[in-house]
Coordinates of C-alpha atoms in Angstrom, one line a residue:
M1 CA 109.0 -139.3 -66.9
S2 CA 108.0 -135.7 -64.8
Q3 CA 107.9 -135.6 -61.3
T4 CA 106.6 -139.0 -59.7
L5 CA 105.1 -140.3 -56.7
K6 CA 107.6 -142.8 -56.0
P7 CA 106.7 -146.5 -54.3
Y8 CA 108.0 -147.0 -50.8
I9 CA 109.9 -149.8 -50.2
S10 CA 110.3 -151.4 -46.5
S11 CA 113.6 -151.5 -44.7
P12 CA 116.7 -151.6 -46.8
N13 CA 118.3 -155.6 -47.4
L14 CA 121.3 -155.4 -50.3
S15 CA 121.9 -159.3 -49.3
N16 CA 121.5 -161.3 -52.7
P17 CA 120.7 -165.0 -51.7
Y18 CA 120.8 -165.9 -55.6
N19 CA 123.6 -164.9 -57.2
K20 CA 126.6 -166.3 -55.3
E21 CA 129.3 -164.4 -56.9
P22 CA 129.5 -160.7 -56.7
I23 CA 128.5 -159.4 -60.1
S24 CA 130.6 -156.5 -61.7
F25 CA 129.3 -155.4 -65.7
S26 CA 129.1 -152.3 -67.0
T27 CA 126.0 -151.7 -69.4
R28 CA 125.2 -148.9 -71.7
V29 CA 122.5 -146.3 -71.2
Y30 CA 120.9 -143.5 -73.5
N31 CA 118.6 -140.5 -75.1
R32 CA 114.8 -142.3 -76.0
P33 CA 114.2 -139.3 -78.4
R34 CA 117.5 -140.0 -80.6
Y35 CA 115.6 -143.0 -82.3
I36 CA 112.5 -141.2 -82.3
N37 CA 112.0 -138.6 -86.2
Q38 CA 115.8 -138.4 -85.5
H39 CA 116.5 -136.2 -88.1
S40 CA 113.8 -133.7 -87.4
S41 CA 114.1 -130.2 -88.7
N42 CA 113.6 -128.7 -85.4
T43 CA 117.0 -130.2 -83.7
S44 CA 119.4 -129.2 -84.8
A45 CA 121.6 -127.6 -81.7
F46 CA 122.0 -123.5 -81.0
Y47 CA 125.0 -122.4 -81.6
S48 CA 126.3 -119.0 -81.1
S49 CA 130.2 -117.4 -80.6
K50 CA 130.0 -118.2 -77.1
L51 CA 127.0 -120.1 -75.6
H52 CA 126.1 -124.3 -77.5
L53 CA 122.0 -125.4 -75.2
D54 CA 123.2 -128.5 -76.9
V55 CA 119.8 -130.4 -75.5
H56 CA 116.7 -131.6 -77.3
P57 CA 113.9 -129.3 -78.1
N58 CA 111.2 -131.5 -76.0
P59 CA 112.5 -131.7 -72.5
G60 CA 111.2 -134.7 -72.0
R61 CA 114.1 -137.2 -72.2
G62 CA 114.1 -140.3 -70.7
I63 CA 117.6 -142.0 -69.9
M64 CA 116.9 -145.5 -71.1
M65 CA 118.6 -149.1 -70.9
V66 CA 118.0 -152.2 -72.8
V67 CA 117.8 -155.3 -71.4
G68 CA 117.0 -159.2 -71.8
I69 CA 113.9 -160.3 -70.3
G70 CA 113.1 -164.5 -70.1
R71 CA 114.5 -167.1 -71.4
N72 CA 113.5 -169.5 -74.6
S73 CA 116.6 -171.6 -74.2
T74 CA 119.1 -172.1 -71.3
S75 CA 121.4 -169.2 -72.4
S76 CA 119.5 -167.0 -74.4
P77 CA 117.0 -164.6 -73.5
M78 CA 113.2 -164.4 -74.6
L79 CA 112.6 -161.0 -75.3
M80 CA 115.1 -158.0 -76.1
T81 CA 113.0 -154.1 -74.6
E82 CA 113.7 -151.0 -73.2
L83 CA 113.4 -149.5 -69.4
I84 CA 113.3 -146.4 -68.5
V85 CA 116.5 -145.6 -65.7
D86 CA 114.6 -144.1 -62.5
T87 CA 116.7 -144.0 -59.1
A88 CA 113.7 -142.1 -57.3
S89 CA 111.3 -145.4 -57.5
G90 CA 112.3 -149.9 -56.4
F91 CA 109.8 -150.9 -58.6
T92 CA 110.4 -152.3 -61.8
W93 CA 107.9 -153.2 -64.2
L94 CA 107.0 -153.6 -68.1
Q95 CA 103.5 -154.4 -70.4
G96 CA 103.3 -157.4 -70.8
F97 CA 100.0 -160.3 -72.0
P98 CA 97.3 -160.2 -71.6
C99 CA 97.0 -156.1 -72.5
D100 CA 93.9 -155.1 -70.7
S101 CA 95.1 -151.8 -72.1
C102 CA 98.2 -150.7 -73.1
Y103 CA 99.7 -148.1 -74.8
K104 CA 102.4 -147.9 -78.5
Q105 CA 106.5 -148.5 -77.7
G106 CA 106.9 -148.4 -81.0
D107 CA 109.0 -151.2 -82.6
F108 CA 109.0 -153.4 -78.8
P109 CA 106.8 -156.1 -78.4
Y110 CA 105.1 -156.8 -74.9
Y111 CA 106.3 -159.0 -72.9
N112 CA 104.3 -162.6 -72.8
S113 CA 104.9 -164.4 -69.7
S114 CA 103.6 -167.3 -70.8
A115 CA 106.5 -168.3 -73.6
S116 CA 109.1 -167.7 -70.9
K117 CA 109.9 -170.6 -69.3
S118 CA 112.3 -168.5 -66.3
F119 CA 109.2 -166.7 -65.3
D120 CA 107.6 -167.5 -62.0
P121 CA 104.1 -166.4 -61.1
V122 CA 105.0 -164.5 -57.5
Y123 CA 101.0 -165.2 -55.1
C124 CA 99.8 -163.4 -52.3
T125 CA 101.5 -165.4 -49.4
N126 CA 104.5 -165.3 -50.9
E127 CA 107.2 -162.4 -48.9
I128 CA 107.6 -161.0 -52.4
C129 CA 104.5 -159.8 -52.3
Q130 CA 104.4 -158.5 -48.7
I131 CA 107.6 -156.8 -48.5
A132 CA 106.0 -155.2 -51.9
P133 CA 105.2 -151.0 -52.5
Y134 CA 101.7 -150.3 -51.4
E135 CA 98.5 -150.4 -53.2
V136 CA 99.9 -154.3 -54.1
H137 CA 97.7 -156.3 -52.5
A138 CA 94.5 -155.1 -53.5
G139 CA 93.5 -158.7 -54.6
C140 CA 94.4 -160.2 -51.8
S141 CA 92.3 -161.3 -49.2
D142 CA 93.6 -162.3 -46.6
L143 CA 97.1 -162.8 -46.8
S144 CA 97.6 -164.6 -43.9
Q145 CA 96.5 -167.9 -45.5
P146 CA 97.5 -169.7 -48.1
S147 CA 96.5 -169.2 -50.9
Y148 CA 96.9 -168.9 -54.9
E149 CA 95.4 -165.6 -55.6
P150 CA 98.1 -163.6 -57.7
C151 CA 99.9 -160.7 -56.4
S152 CA 98.8 -157.6 -58.2
Y153 CA 100.3 -154.2 -57.7
N154 CA 99.5 -150.6 -58.6
V155 CA 102.2 -148.1 -59.2
Q156 CA 100.7 -144.2 -60.1
Y157 CA 103.3 -140.9 -60.5
Y158 CA 103.0 -137.9 -60.1
D159 CA 103.1 -137.2 -64.2
R160 CA 100.0 -140.1 -64.5
T161 CA 101.7 -142.9 -65.6
N162 CA 100.5 -145.7 -63.8
S163 CA 100.3 -149.4 -64.3
T164 CA 98.0 -152.1 -62.8
G165 CA 99.1 -156.2 -63.4
V166 CA 100.4 -158.3 -61.8
I167 CA 103.7 -159.6 -60.2
G168 CA 106.6 -161.9 -61.4
T169 CA 110.0 -163.4 -61.0
E170 CA 111.9 -163.5 -64.1
T171 CA 115.9 -163.7 -65.7
F172 CA 116.6 -160.2 -67.0
Y173 CA 119.8 -160.4 -68.8
F174 CA 122.2 -156.6 -68.6
L175 CA 123.7 -156.7 -72.2
D176 CA 127.4 -156.0 -71.5
A177 CA 128.7 -152.2 -72.4
S178 CA 131.4 -154.2 -74.7
L179 CA 128.1 -155.8 -76.5
Q180 CA 130.8 -158.7 -76.4
G181 CA 127.7 -161.0 -74.0
S182 CA 125.1 -160.1 -71.4
V183 CA 125.4 -160.6 -67.0
P184 CA 121.6 -163.0 -66.1
V185 CA 120.3 -162.3 -62.6
E186 CA 117.7 -164.5 -61.8
F187 CA 114.7 -164.3 -59.7
V188 CA 113.6 -160.6 -60.4
P189 CA 110.6 -158.6 -58.7
F190 CA 108.7 -157.7 -61.5
G191 CA 105.5 -156.3 -62.6
V192 CA 103.5 -157.6 -65.7
G193 CA 101.4 -154.4 -66.2
T194 CA 98.4 -155.1 -68.6
S195 CA 96.4 -151.7 -67.4
N196 CA 98.8 -149.1 -68.5
Y197 CA 98.6 -145.0 -69.8
F198 CA 101.9 -143.2 -70.2
P199 CA 100.6 -139.4 -70.9
R200 CA 103.4 -138.4 -73.8
Q201 CA 102.7 -141.5 -76.5
I202 CA 105.7 -140.1 -78.5
L203 CA 108.3 -141.0 -75.4
S204 CA 106.5 -143.7 -74.3
S205 CA 109.3 -147.1 -72.9
P206 CA 107.4 -150.3 -72.9
G207 CA 108.4 -150.1 -68.9
V208 CA 110.4 -148.6 -65.7
A209 CA 113.3 -150.0 -64.2
G210 CA 113.6 -148.9 -60.6
F211 CA 116.8 -149.2 -59.0
A212 CA 115.9 -147.5 -55.6
R213 CA 117.3 -149.2 -52.1
G214 CA 114.9 -151.9 -51.1
Y215 CA 114.4 -155.5 -50.3
G216 CA 112.3 -156.8 -53.6
T217 CA 114.6 -154.3 -55.9
L218 CA 116.4 -154.8 -58.4
L219 CA 119.7 -153.6 -57.0
N220 CA 119.2 -155.9 -54.3
K221 CA 119.0 -158.8 -56.4
L222 CA 121.9 -157.7 -58.0
G223 CA 123.4 -158.0 -54.9
V224 CA 125.9 -154.5 -55.7
K225 CA 127.2 -151.9 -52.6
K226 CA 128.2 -149.9 -55.6
F227 CA 126.8 -148.4 -59.0
S228 CA 127.7 -145.6 -61.5
H229 CA 125.7 -143.3 -63.9
C230 CA 127.4 -141.3 -66.9
F231 CA 124.3 -139.9 -68.9
P232 CA 125.7 -138.1 -72.4
R233 CA 125.4 -135.0 -73.1
D234 CA 124.1 -134.7 -76.7
E235 CA 120.9 -135.8 -77.9
D236 CA 122.4 -139.2 -79.9
G237 CA 125.2 -139.9 -77.8
T238 CA 125.3 -143.0 -75.2
G239 CA 126.7 -143.5 -72.0
T240 CA 127.4 -145.8 -69.4
M241 CA 125.6 -147.7 -66.2
S242 CA 128.0 -149.6 -63.7
F243 CA 127.8 -151.9 -61.2
G244 CA 130.3 -153.6 -58.5
E245 CA 133.6 -152.7 -59.0
E246 CA 133.2 -151.2 -62.8
A247 CA 131.4 -149.2 -60.4
I248 CA 133.2 -145.4 -60.9
I249 CA 133.5 -143.5 -56.9
K250 CA 135.5 -139.9 -57.3
G251 CA 135.1 -137.0 -57.0
V252 CA 133.1 -134.7 -54.6
K253 CA 130.7 -136.5 -52.0
L254 CA 127.9 -135.7 -51.0
A255 CA 126.2 -137.8 -48.0
L256 CA 122.7 -139.0 -48.6
D257 CA 119.5 -139.7 -45.6
G258 CA 120.5 -143.2 -44.5
E259 CA 117.1 -144.1 -43.5
S260 CA 115.4 -143.9 -46.9
E261 CA 115.0 -146.3 -50.0
R262 CA 115.8 -143.2 -51.9
Y263 CA 118.4 -140.6 -53.1
E264 CA 118.1 -137.6 -51.5
A265 CA 119.3 -135.0 -49.2
L266 CA 118.8 -131.0 -47.8
L267 CA 119.7 -128.2 -49.8
T268 CA 120.6 -125.5 -48.3
N269 CA 121.5 -122.8 -50.0
L270 CA 121.6 -121.1 -53.4
Y271 CA 124.5 -119.2 -55.5
M272 CA 123.9 -117.3 -58.6
S273 CA 127.1 -116.9 -60.2
G274 CA 129.1 -116.8 -56.9
E275 CA 126.6 -115.0 -55.1
R276 CA 124.2 -116.1 -52.8
V277 CA 120.3 -116.6 -53.4
V278 CA 118.5 -114.6 -51.0
V279 CA 115.3 -116.4 -50.9
E280 CA 112.2 -114.5 -49.9
Y281 CA 110.8 -116.6 -46.8
D282 CA 113.2 -117.9 -44.7
Y283 CA 111.9 -121.3 -43.2
V284 CA 112.3 -123.0 -47.0
L285 CA 115.3 -123.9 -46.6
P286 CA 116.4 -126.2 -45.7
A287 CA 114.5 -128.4 -47.6
N288 CA 115.1 -131.8 -48.5
M289 CA 115.7 -133.4 -52.6
V290 CA 115.7 -136.5 -54.3
F291 CA 118.0 -136.8 -56.9
D292 CA 115.4 -138.7 -60.0
T293 CA 117.4 -140.2 -62.8
G294 CA 113.0 -140.3 -64.4
T295 CA 112.6 -137.4 -65.1
S296 CA 114.5 -134.5 -67.1
W297 CA 112.7 -131.3 -65.8
T298 CA 114.6 -130.3 -61.7
H299 CA 111.9 -129.5 -59.8
L300 CA 111.3 -126.8 -57.0
T301 CA 109.1 -125.8 -54.4
P302 CA 107.6 -122.4 -56.1
E303 CA 109.4 -119.5 -53.7
L304 CA 112.8 -121.3 -54.3
V305 CA 111.9 -120.9 -58.8
D306 CA 110.6 -117.3 -58.4
A307 CA 114.3 -116.0 -56.6
I308 CA 116.2 -117.6 -58.8
V309 CA 114.4 -116.2 -62.1
G310 CA 114.4 -113.1 -60.1
V311 CA 117.5 -112.9 -60.0
I312 CA 118.1 -114.3 -63.9
K313 CA 115.7 -111.5 -64.9
N314 CA 117.7 -109.1 -62.9
V315 CA 121.5 -110.2 -65.0
L316 CA 119.5 -110.0 -68.1
R317 CA 117.3 -106.7 -67.7
K318 CA 118.2 -105.6 -70.4
Y319 CA 116.9 -108.7 -72.8
Q320 CA 112.7 -109.0 -72.9
P321 CA 111.6 -112.0 -70.4
R322 CA 108.6 -115.0 -71.8
K323 CA 106.5 -117.2 -69.9
W324 CA 106.2 -120.2 -71.8
G325 CA 104.5 -123.8 -71.3
D326 CA 105.5 -124.5 -67.5
S327 CA 109.0 -122.8 -68.0
E328 CA 108.2 -119.5 -66.0
L329 CA 111.5 -118.2 -68.1
C330 CA 112.2 -118.0 -71.4
Y331 CA 114.4 -116.0 -73.8
N332 CA 114.3 -115.7 -77.9
M333 CA 117.5 -117.8 -78.7
T334 CA 118.8 -114.3 -80.9
D335 CA 118.9 -112.4 -78.1
L336 CA 121.0 -114.8 -76.4
S337 CA 123.8 -115.2 -79.0
Y338 CA 126.6 -113.7 -77.8
V339 CA 125.3 -113.7 -73.8
S340 CA 127.5 -116.1 -72.2
L341 CA 125.1 -117.5 -69.5
D342 CA 128.0 -119.9 -67.6
E343 CA 129.2 -116.5 -67.3
V344 CA 126.5 -114.8 -65.5
A345 CA 124.1 -117.0 -64.5
K346 CA 125.7 -120.2 -63.4
V347 CA 123.6 -121.9 -60.2
T348 CA 125.3 -123.7 -57.8
F349 CA 123.0 -126.3 -55.6
E350 CA 124.9 -126.4 -51.5
F351 CA 124.0 -129.5 -49.6
N352 CA 124.1 -130.4 -46.6
Y353 CA 125.9 -126.5 -46.1
A354 CA 128.9 -128.2 -47.5
T355 CA 128.6 -129.7 -50.7
R356 CA 128.5 -127.7 -54.0
I357 CA 127.4 -129.0 -56.9
D358 CA 128.2 -126.7 -60.1
L359 CA 125.9 -126.4 -63.2
F360 CA 125.7 -125.2 -65.8
S361 CA 123.8 -123.8 -69.4
F362 CA 123.9 -126.9 -70.9
N363 CA 122.2 -128.3 -67.7
L364 CA 120.0 -125.9 -66.9
W365 CA 118.1 -124.1 -70.3
L366 CA 116.1 -126.2 -73.0
R367 CA 116.1 -124.9 -76.4
F368 CA 112.6 -124.5 -78.6
N369 CA 113.6 -124.1 -82.3
D370 CA 110.3 -124.3 -83.3
I371 CA 109.1 -121.3 -81.2
N372 CA 113.4 -120.0 -81.2
L373 CA 113.0 -119.8 -77.3
I374 CA 115.6 -121.4 -74.9
C375 CA 113.9 -121.4 -71.1
L376 CA 115.3 -122.3 -67.8
G377 CA 114.7 -126.3 -67.5
F378 CA 113.5 -125.8 -63.7
V379 CA 109.3 -125.8 -63.0
K380 CA 107.4 -125.2 -59.4
G381 CA 106.2 -128.2 -57.8
E382 CA 105.4 -130.0 -54.6
E383 CA 108.5 -131.0 -53.8
N384 CA 112.2 -130.7 -55.0
V385 CA 114.1 -133.0 -57.7
F386 CA 116.9 -133.2 -59.6
G387 CA 116.4 -133.8 -62.4
N388 CA 118.5 -136.0 -65.3
N389 CA 119.2 -133.2 -67.6
L390 CA 121.5 -131.6 -64.4
M391 CA 123.0 -135.3 -64.5
R392 CA 124.5 -134.7 -67.5
E393 CA 128.3 -134.9 -68.5
M394 CA 128.6 -136.0 -64.9
N395 CA 129.8 -139.5 -63.7
I396 CA 127.8 -139.4 -60.6
G397 CA 128.1 -142.4 -58.4
C398 CA 126.7 -144.6 -54.8
T399 CA 127.7 -146.4 -52.6
L400 CA 124.7 -147.9 -51.3
E401 CA 125.4 -149.2 -48.0
K402 CA 123.4 -147.6 -45.1
D403 CA 126.3 -146.1 -43.1
D404 CA 127.6 -145.0 -46.4
F405 CA 124.8 -143.8 -48.4
A406 CA 126.5 -141.1 -51.0
M407 CA 126.6 -140.2 -53.7
Y408 CA 129.8 -138.6 -55.7
F409 CA 130.2 -136.2 -58.7
N410 CA 132.6 -136.0 -60.7
R411 CA 132.4 -133.5 -63.9
Q412 CA 133.3 -135.5 -67.5
H413 CA 132.8 -136.5 -70.3
C414 CA 130.1 -139.1 -70.9
L415 CA 130.0 -139.6 -74.4
K416 CA 131.0 -143.3 -76.0

C-alpha cells in the first residue's frame, strides 16, 4: 500500500480481557508478488561486479501474513486467507459476503460470516463500536440509546484503497512459524468489507491487519507488550513476525512518540556517505516520520526529496539522470554497472538528534528491467513515511508501553 490516511484510534490501552495466558509466538511473512507471475522474464535480478539491486521490478510489494479466520468446528479455522501487515493503522478488515462491490483477490475465497460459529456482530451501542476508528458510526442514529443497528465503518487510505462494511468480532488463528500449529485469538474486532476498492488489482490482497496500538485493536487483543519483524530481501523470501517473549528486541534504540498510536519519531538530519545533506529551507527539519509496513515506497516532503536528489546527481554527474513516473531520479542500469552506490550514495536518517539508521542500495533503489532503469525509491508526499523497502534485511523490535514506546534496529539476514 502507498502512503495511507490512517484511522485514529482513541486512548492506547494494552489490556487483554479475553486471553488469560500471555501469548508468545512467531509467524511467517512474505512478499505478495512471489505468488503472481513469479517466473516472469522481467523479474530477474540485476547483477554487476559491485552492485546487486535485489528488488522486485514493481516497487509496490506488500508484506503479507497468512491467518485463519472463523471456526467451523471447535479446533479448526473456517477460512485461510492473507492480510497486508500494516503498522500505520489499527483497524483490521477483509472482504466478505454479501459483496456489493469487491475486487478480485486471486485464489483466496471471500469471508462468509454466516458460515462461522465464532462470528458475533457488533451493534451501535457496543463499546467496540464507540471506540472504533473515525467514520465508523455513519449508520448509527443514536449511540446513547439501546439499538440493534449494526456498527458500520468506512476506512480510506492515501493510495485510494478503501473499505466499507460492518464490524464484528471473530477468532483469528495465527500460524506458527514452525508450521506445527496455530495460535487462536478470540473476540478480535474487525471489519467485514462488503464494498471495497484496491487500486492495483494485480497486487490486491483480501484485507489489512492493523498493528498500531490502541484499545480494541489486534495488538490489544493479543495482549503483548512487544513484537518484532524481519522482512525478507529476496522476492521469494520468507521472513518472520514475532510476538510476546519470542519478539527479538536488540540493536539501535529509537524512542517513539508515546502519545501516538502509530510508530513515529522526529527526523532531524539526513546524511549522504557520512556528509550532512543541506536542506534549502530551515523549517523543513526537524519533521515527523511514520514507520509504515503497509507501504513499500518511502515518502518524503518535496524539499527533502529535492535535497537528496541534488546530492546524488552531483555525485553521479558523469551519468545522465532521468525522471520516470513517480520516481524523481532514475539511471540507465548499464551505465551504473560498475558503480558501488553503497560507497558513493549511502543515505543515513538521523532521528531525535541521536539515532542514525544507515540505508543501503538494496533498500533505496528499485529496478525496472523492462525499461532498463534503476530509480531512487523516494517519492514526494505530504508527510514523511518510512516504507517497508527500507525495513528489509533488518530485525525491527517494538516495545509498546506508553513509557517505553520504542523501536530497535538490528541488521541481519531475514531470509528463511
